[in-house]
Structure formats: C-alpha cells, structure tokens
Coordinates of C-alpha atoms in Angstrom, one line a residue:
M1 CA 102.1 146.7 134.7
R2 CA 103.2 145.8 131.1
I3 CA 102.1 143.2 128.6
R4 CA 105.6 142.1 128.4
Q5 CA 105.7 141.3 132.1
L6 CA 102.5 139.3 131.9
Q7 CA 104.0 137.3 128.9
T8 CA 107.1 136.6 131.0
F9 CA 105.1 135.5 134.0
C10 CA 103.0 133.1 131.8
D11 CA 106.2 131.5 130.6
L12 CA 107.6 131.3 134.1
A13 CA 104.3 129.7 135.3
E14 CA 104.7 127.1 132.5
T15 CA 108.4 126.3 133.1
L16 CA 108.6 127.0 136.9
N17 CA 112.3 127.7 136.3
Y18 CA 113.9 131.1 135.9
T19 CA 116.8 129.8 133.7
R20 CA 114.6 128.0 131.2
T21 CA 112.2 131.0 131.0
A22 CA 115.1 133.3 130.3
E23 CA 116.4 131.0 127.6
R24 CA 113.0 130.7 126.0
L25 CA 112.4 134.5 125.9
H26 CA 116.1 135.3 125.1
Y27 CA 116.3 137.4 128.3
A28 CA 118.9 137.6 131.0
Q29 CA 117.8 135.6 134.1
S30 CA 118.0 138.8 136.1
S31 CA 115.5 140.5 133.7
V32 CA 113.0 137.7 134.3
M33 CA 113.3 138.0 138.0
E34 CA 112.9 141.8 137.8
Q35 CA 109.8 141.5 135.7
V36 CA 108.2 139.1 138.2
Q37 CA 109.2 141.3 141.1
A38 CA 107.6 144.3 139.3
L39 CA 104.3 142.3 139.1
E40 CA 104.5 141.4 142.8
D41 CA 105.1 145.0 143.6
H42 CA 102.1 146.0 141.5
F43 CA 99.8 143.5 143.1
G44 CA 101.3 143.8 146.5
V45 CA 101.5 140.0 147.1
P46 CA 104.0 137.3 146.3
L47 CA 103.2 135.4 143.1
V48 CA 105.8 132.8 143.3
E49 CA 107.5 130.9 146.2
R50 CA 110.2 128.3 146.7
V51 CA 109.6 125.0 148.4
G52 CA 112.9 123.4 148.8
R53 CA 114.6 123.7 145.5
Q54 CA 111.3 123.9 143.6
L55 CA 109.6 126.9 142.4
R56 CA 105.8 127.1 142.6
L57 CA 102.9 129.6 142.2
T58 CA 101.1 131.0 145.1
A59 CA 97.3 131.1 145.2
A60 CA 97.5 134.7 143.9
G61 CA 100.1 133.6 141.4
E62 CA 97.8 131.0 140.0
H63 CA 95.0 133.6 139.6
V64 CA 97.4 136.1 137.9
R65 CA 98.5 133.2 135.5
V66 CA 95.0 132.6 134.3
E67 CA 94.1 136.3 133.9
A68 CA 97.4 137.1 132.4
G69 CA 97.0 134.4 129.7
R70 CA 93.7 136.0 128.7
I71 CA 95.2 139.5 128.6
V72 CA 98.2 138.3 126.5
R73 CA 95.9 136.4 124.0
L74 CA 93.7 139.4 123.6
A75 CA 96.8 141.7 123.1
Q76 CA 98.0 139.4 120.4
E77 CA 94.6 139.2 118.7
M78 CA 94.4 143.0 118.8
R79 CA 97.8 143.4 117.1
E80 CA 96.9 140.9 114.4
R81 CA 93.6 142.7 113.7
V82 CA 95.2 146.1 113.6
R83 CA 97.9 144.8 111.3
A84 CA 95.1 143.1 109.1
Q85 CA 93.2 146.4 108.8
D86 CA 96.4 147.8 107.4
G87 CA 96.9 144.9 105.1
G88 CA 99.6 143.4 107.3
A89 CA 98.0 139.9 108.3
A90 CA 98.1 137.0 106.0
L91 CA 97.6 133.3 106.0
S92 CA 99.0 130.7 103.5
V93 CA 97.7 127.2 103.3
L94 CA 98.9 124.4 101.1
A95 CA 97.2 121.0 100.8
P96 CA 96.7 118.1 98.3
E97 CA 94.3 118.8 95.5
T98 CA 91.5 116.7 96.8
F99 CA 91.5 118.2 100.2
C100 CA 91.5 121.7 98.5
V101 CA 88.4 120.8 96.5
R102 CA 86.4 118.8 99.0
R103 CA 87.4 120.0 102.5
L104 CA 89.2 123.3 102.4
P105 CA 86.2 125.5 101.3
A106 CA 84.1 124.7 104.4
V107 CA 87.0 125.3 106.7
L108 CA 87.8 128.7 105.0
Q109 CA 84.1 129.7 105.2
A110 CA 83.9 129.0 108.9
W111 CA 87.2 130.7 109.7
R112 CA 86.5 133.7 107.5
A113 CA 83.4 134.6 109.6
A114 CA 85.9 135.7 112.4
W115 CA 88.8 136.8 110.2
P116 CA 87.5 138.5 107.2
E117 CA 90.3 141.1 106.9
V118 CA 93.1 138.5 106.6
Q119 CA 94.6 138.0 103.2
V120 CA 94.5 134.2 102.4
T121 CA 96.6 132.3 99.8
A122 CA 95.5 128.6 99.5
G123 CA 96.2 126.1 96.9
P124 CA 97.2 122.5 96.0
V125 CA 100.8 121.4 95.7
P126 CA 102.5 118.0 95.3
R127 CA 103.3 116.0 98.4
S128 CA 107.0 116.5 97.8
V129 CA 106.5 120.2 98.4
L130 CA 104.1 119.7 101.3
A131 CA 106.6 117.6 103.2
S132 CA 108.9 120.6 103.9
A133 CA 106.5 123.6 103.2
V134 CA 106.3 124.8 106.8
E135 CA 110.0 124.3 107.5
E136 CA 111.0 126.2 104.4
G137 CA 108.5 129.0 105.0
K138 CA 106.4 128.3 101.9
A139 CA 103.3 128.0 104.0
D140 CA 101.9 128.9 107.5
I141 CA 99.8 125.7 107.5
A142 CA 100.3 122.5 105.5
V143 CA 97.7 119.8 105.3
M144 CA 99.1 116.4 104.4
L145 CA 97.8 113.0 103.6
G146 CA 100.0 110.5 105.5
V147 CA 102.8 111.3 107.9
P148 CA 106.1 113.2 107.0
G149 CA 109.0 111.0 106.2
G150 CA 109.6 109.1 103.0
A151 CA 110.9 105.8 104.2
S152 CA 108.0 104.8 106.3
Y153 CA 105.3 106.6 104.3
G154 CA 103.7 103.6 102.5
A155 CA 103.3 101.7 105.8
A156 CA 101.8 104.7 107.5
A157 CA 99.3 105.3 104.8
A158 CA 98.2 101.7 104.9
Q159 CA 97.7 101.8 108.7
G160 CA 95.8 105.0 109.1
A161 CA 96.7 107.4 111.9
P162 CA 100.3 107.9 112.9
A163 CA 101.3 105.9 115.9
G164 CA 100.1 107.4 119.1
A165 CA 98.2 110.2 117.4
D166 CA 94.6 111.1 118.6
R167 CA 92.3 113.3 116.7
G168 CA 93.2 116.8 117.7
G169 CA 96.4 115.8 119.6
A170 CA 99.3 118.0 118.6
R171 CA 102.9 116.7 118.6
A172 CA 105.9 119.0 118.1
S173 CA 109.1 117.9 116.3
A174 CA 111.9 120.0 115.0
G175 CA 110.0 123.3 115.6
V176 CA 106.9 122.0 113.7
S177 CA 103.6 121.0 115.4
T178 CA 101.8 118.1 113.8
I179 CA 98.1 117.4 114.6
F180 CA 96.0 114.3 113.4
L181 CA 92.7 115.5 111.9
A182 CA 91.2 112.3 110.7
S183 CA 91.7 109.1 108.8
E184 CA 90.2 109.0 105.3
E185 CA 88.8 105.7 104.2
L186 CA 89.5 104.3 100.7
L187 CA 86.7 102.7 98.7
L188 CA 87.0 100.3 95.7
V189 CA 85.0 102.1 92.9
A190 CA 83.8 101.5 89.5
R191 CA 81.3 103.1 87.1
A192 CA 77.6 102.6 88.0
G193 CA 76.3 99.5 86.5
H194 CA 79.8 97.9 86.3
P195 CA 79.8 94.1 86.0
L196 CA 81.4 93.7 89.4
E197 CA 78.7 95.9 91.2
R198 CA 76.4 92.9 91.6
A199 CA 78.9 90.0 90.9
A200 CA 81.1 91.1 94.0
E201 CA 78.2 90.9 96.4
G202 CA 78.8 88.1 98.9
M203 CA 82.4 87.5 97.6
Q204 CA 85.2 86.7 100.0
R205 CA 88.0 89.3 100.0
D206 CA 90.5 87.1 98.2
E207 CA 87.8 86.1 95.6
L208 CA 87.1 89.8 94.8
L209 CA 90.8 90.6 94.6
R210 CA 91.2 87.8 92.1
A211 CA 88.2 89.1 90.1
L212 CA 89.8 92.5 89.8
A213 CA 92.4 90.9 87.4
D214 CA 89.8 90.9 84.7
Y215 CA 89.5 94.7 84.7
P216 CA 91.8 97.7 84.2
L217 CA 93.2 99.2 87.5
Y218 CA 93.6 102.9 87.6
A219 CA 95.7 104.9 90.0
S220 CA 97.2 108.3 90.7
E221 CA 100.9 109.0 90.4
Q222 CA 103.6 107.6 92.7
G223 CA 104.2 109.8 95.7
C224 CA 100.4 110.2 96.3
A225 CA 99.1 109.0 99.7
Y226 CA 96.3 107.1 98.0
R227 CA 98.7 105.4 95.5
A228 CA 100.8 104.3 98.4
A229 CA 97.9 102.8 100.3
S230 CA 96.6 101.2 97.1
D231 CA 100.0 99.7 96.2
A232 CA 100.3 98.3 99.8
V233 CA 97.2 96.2 99.2
L234 CA 97.2 95.4 95.6
Q235 CA 100.8 95.1 94.5
P236 CA 101.5 91.9 96.6
L237 CA 98.7 90.3 94.7
G238 CA 100.3 91.2 91.3
H239 CA 97.8 94.0 90.5
E240 CA 99.6 96.9 88.7
P241 CA 97.9 100.0 87.4
T242 CA 97.2 100.0 83.6
L243 CA 96.4 103.8 83.7
V244 CA 98.3 106.3 85.9
C245 CA 96.8 109.7 86.1
G246 CA 98.3 113.0 87.3
S247 CA 95.5 113.8 89.7
V248 CA 92.9 112.0 91.7
A249 CA 90.2 113.9 89.8
A250 CA 91.5 112.5 86.5
V251 CA 91.2 108.9 88.0
V252 CA 87.7 109.5 89.0
E253 CA 86.7 110.7 85.6
S254 CA 88.5 107.7 83.9
V255 CA 86.7 105.3 86.1
A256 CA 83.3 106.9 85.5
A257 CA 83.8 106.6 81.7
T258 CA 85.2 103.0 81.4
D259 CA 85.2 99.6 83.0
G260 CA 88.3 100.4 85.0
V261 CA 88.3 100.2 88.9
A262 CA 90.3 102.2 91.4
L263 CA 90.9 102.4 95.2
L264 CA 90.0 106.1 95.9
P265 CA 89.4 108.3 98.9
R266 CA 85.8 108.8 100.0
M267 CA 86.2 112.6 99.8
A268 CA 87.1 112.4 96.1
V269 CA 84.0 110.3 95.1
E270 CA 81.3 111.1 97.7
G271 CA 79.5 113.4 95.2
D272 CA 79.4 110.7 92.5
L273 CA 78.4 107.6 94.5
G274 CA 74.8 106.4 93.5
R275 CA 75.0 108.5 90.4
R276 CA 78.1 107.9 88.2
L277 CA 80.0 105.5 90.5
C278 CA 79.3 102.6 92.7
V279 CA 81.3 100.8 95.5
I280 CA 82.5 97.4 94.7
G281 CA 82.2 94.8 97.4
A282 CA 79.6 96.5 99.6
G283 CA 78.2 93.0 100.5
A284 CA 81.5 91.3 100.6
A285 CA 82.1 88.9 103.5
R286 CA 84.3 90.0 106.4
Q287 CA 87.7 88.6 106.2
S288 CA 88.8 86.4 109.0
G289 CA 92.0 85.1 110.6
P290 CA 95.4 86.9 111.0
A291 CA 95.1 88.8 107.8
A292 CA 92.0 90.4 108.9
A293 CA 93.5 91.4 112.2
A294 CA 96.5 93.0 110.5
A295 CA 94.3 94.7 107.9
G296 CA 92.1 96.2 110.6
A297 CA 94.9 97.3 112.9
G298 CA 95.0 100.7 111.4
R299 CA 91.2 101.4 111.3
G300 CA 89.9 104.0 113.5
G301 CA 88.2 107.4 113.6
D302 CA 85.2 108.4 111.5
A303 CA 85.8 109.2 107.9
S304 CA 84.9 112.8 107.0
G305 CA 82.1 113.7 104.7
D306 CA 78.8 112.3 103.6
C307 CA 78.2 110.4 100.3
G308 CA 75.6 111.5 97.8
T309 CA 72.6 109.6 99.0
E310 CA 71.7 107.7 102.2
G311 CA 71.9 104.4 100.4
S312 CA 75.4 105.2 99.0
V313 CA 76.6 106.1 102.5
E314 CA 75.4 102.8 103.8
R315 CA 77.0 100.8 100.9
A316 CA 80.2 102.7 101.3
A317 CA 80.3 102.0 105.0
A318 CA 79.5 98.3 104.4
A319 CA 82.3 98.1 101.8
S320 CA 84.9 99.5 104.2
E321 CA 83.8 97.2 107.0
G322 CA 83.8 94.1 104.8
M323 CA 87.0 94.8 102.8
H324 CA 89.2 96.4 105.4
W325 CA 90.7 98.7 102.9
P326 CA 93.6 101.0 104.2
R327 CA 92.7 104.4 105.8
V328 CA 95.0 107.4 105.0
P329 CA 95.8 109.8 107.9
I330 CA 95.1 113.5 107.3
V331 CA 97.5 115.6 109.4
M332 CA 98.1 119.4 109.7
R333 CA 101.4 121.0 110.4
W334 CA 102.5 124.6 111.3
R335 CA 105.4 126.2 113.2
A336 CA 105.4 125.4 116.9
D337 CA 106.4 129.0 117.8
D338 CA 103.6 130.6 115.5
A339 CA 101.4 132.4 118.1
R340 CA 99.3 134.4 115.6
P341 CA 95.7 134.2 116.7
H342 CA 94.3 133.9 113.1
V343 CA 96.7 130.9 112.5
A344 CA 95.4 129.2 115.7
A345 CA 91.8 130.0 114.7
F346 CA 92.3 128.3 111.3
A347 CA 93.8 125.2 113.0
A348 CA 90.8 125.0 115.3
A349 CA 88.4 125.3 112.3
A350 CA 90.2 122.5 110.4
C351 CA 90.0 120.3 113.5
A352 CA 86.3 120.9 113.8
L353 CA 85.3 120.4 110.2
T354 CA 87.7 117.9 108.8

C-alpha cells in the first residue's frame, strides 16, 4: 500500500468518477483503476461498487476514505516539517498596513506555536498589488479589505460582506479560494474634546452630516477600502477631503492633532479611543425610513477587536448602531490547489483571530 494510492482513492471518493479523478491527478484512467484495485487487493474487500451507472463507496470504502484522508494529511505535514527543518518551507503573507499592524501579529503568534521552523515573509502593500498577489505568485496568502474587482469595489465596501459570503465560508474562483473573515466597522472620529463630541449627541444623522461641513474632513488615498466606503457616504452630500494622507496611520495622527474629522476603521483607532480620540455621534438618533434600510443592508458580523476602555467600546458600538456607517469586508485569498499544511494552519488561525 502506497501513499499515492491512498491519495488517488481520496480523490475518487470525492468525485465518484474515474474520468474526473484521472483528469484531476493527470493520470491515465487505467492508472486510477489499477491503484484502486491494488488497495482492494491489499484489504481483501471491495471499496467501490457500481449501482446502475453510478459509482459509490462500499461500507469498507467509506472507512478507508476517512482513514486514508488522515494518513495523506499526516504525510503532507511530515514532508513540510522535514523540508522546514532543512530551510525549505516558507510562507509569504501580504496585507494592508492597518491589518499588518493591528491584526497580523496575533495571528502569526498563534500560528508560530505550531510552525516555528517555517520562514515567514509578511508585510503591507497597496491594494493594487493585493488584488493579484496570489495569482501572480507574489504571496501565498493575501488579506484584502473589500472584494477583488475594481468596478464594483466601492459598492462592496459600502455594503460589508461580499454577497453570499459567510464568515469562514470559502469560495473558489479562477484557481483562487476566497474566504470572508469579518466585516470591519467604520467610526466617525475626532480628537478628544472636539466641539462635535458633545454637540453631536442626540443629533439626527442628516443634522450631523450637515454639521461636518464646518470641520476639515481627512481621508486616505484613493484605492483604499476605507476611502471608498467613506466616499460612498459623504461624497453625495458634497463632503470632499481637505487632507489626503498616504496611510491610515497618518490620518489618525492628523485627526488627533487638529479639529479635522475622519471616517476610520475601528482597528486603526481602537487603542486611541477614550484617550486621544473620541467617536462622533455616539448618542445620535437612529435613522428611519428607506434610507436606514438601505444603509443597514450591509451590516452584519461582529467587528473584530476591543477599544481602549469599556466606555469607549460602548460609545463606539452606539455610534455604529445610530449612524449606520458602512462596514468593510475583510477577505483572505490563497491558491485553491495549495495543500501545504502550514498554509492551511495559517488560514485557520486567521479565521479564528480576525
């Protein structure tokens, strides 16, 4: 009995079709049949049977499928660990700057406990690079804010999760698997003690949006997920940024030092809420009518991360509920045919901790 035979049987158990299995594994159909026959000879029982024109597993075949899957996974993991000890295993992760600073360290720490020997390359890159990083072989895993595809990007960012995407539900397209991790809420923030901090309490949404005209609006550059979501809300009302920064971190620092306001992701400001920054509109009245229904259509999923203090968490949550600001989906992408265990382990850690 060989590992290759077990892998072939696992694929056949999935397709229940000799032709498709042969195409998937790039074998001749006769080779697939011979490998299955060799396993049946080894165990002394039939593993597959035909019912009419359909192929199905026997009871013994079902048991072998489960155990063979375990053996194949262990063999793959063993190969990766041996290669890693020899300096052969590596993982490259690309993500937006905010995710690299606020979320990636915890994911890497949890993953590293099981894969300390794998060489990791991780860093921030622009969204224009992330959009095709996996397809072009620039990264094993790419974490994106928003969904791939330029034309519908702004609308997707404003609505939250990609249509039909559940947290942790993978979708494969053009050889790349995409998994929805979370939806990041946006908060309207200003420096602590800003005139709007108290003035905005109890304001209706439209009243608050009009009040913003009296203060500078700051934003990140075009092409950023948060800029797209911010523009989707504020541009129709005539609000244009008076300061455009090259990074979200620069926007945060500018807001903290001046009277400017910005619509920023919670993960970028959570450490400063209650200290340098405040949430504008925490006590704002809930919007009603068709606009509210449209604005709330994309809400869903828990925002990741905790704010600096319990009070700031409550204010941030209240602001999000009252204002119906957009949520930006966080998705992870990797090659659909990448079966390396350390890559799968990183994906699992990202799902658990994002």
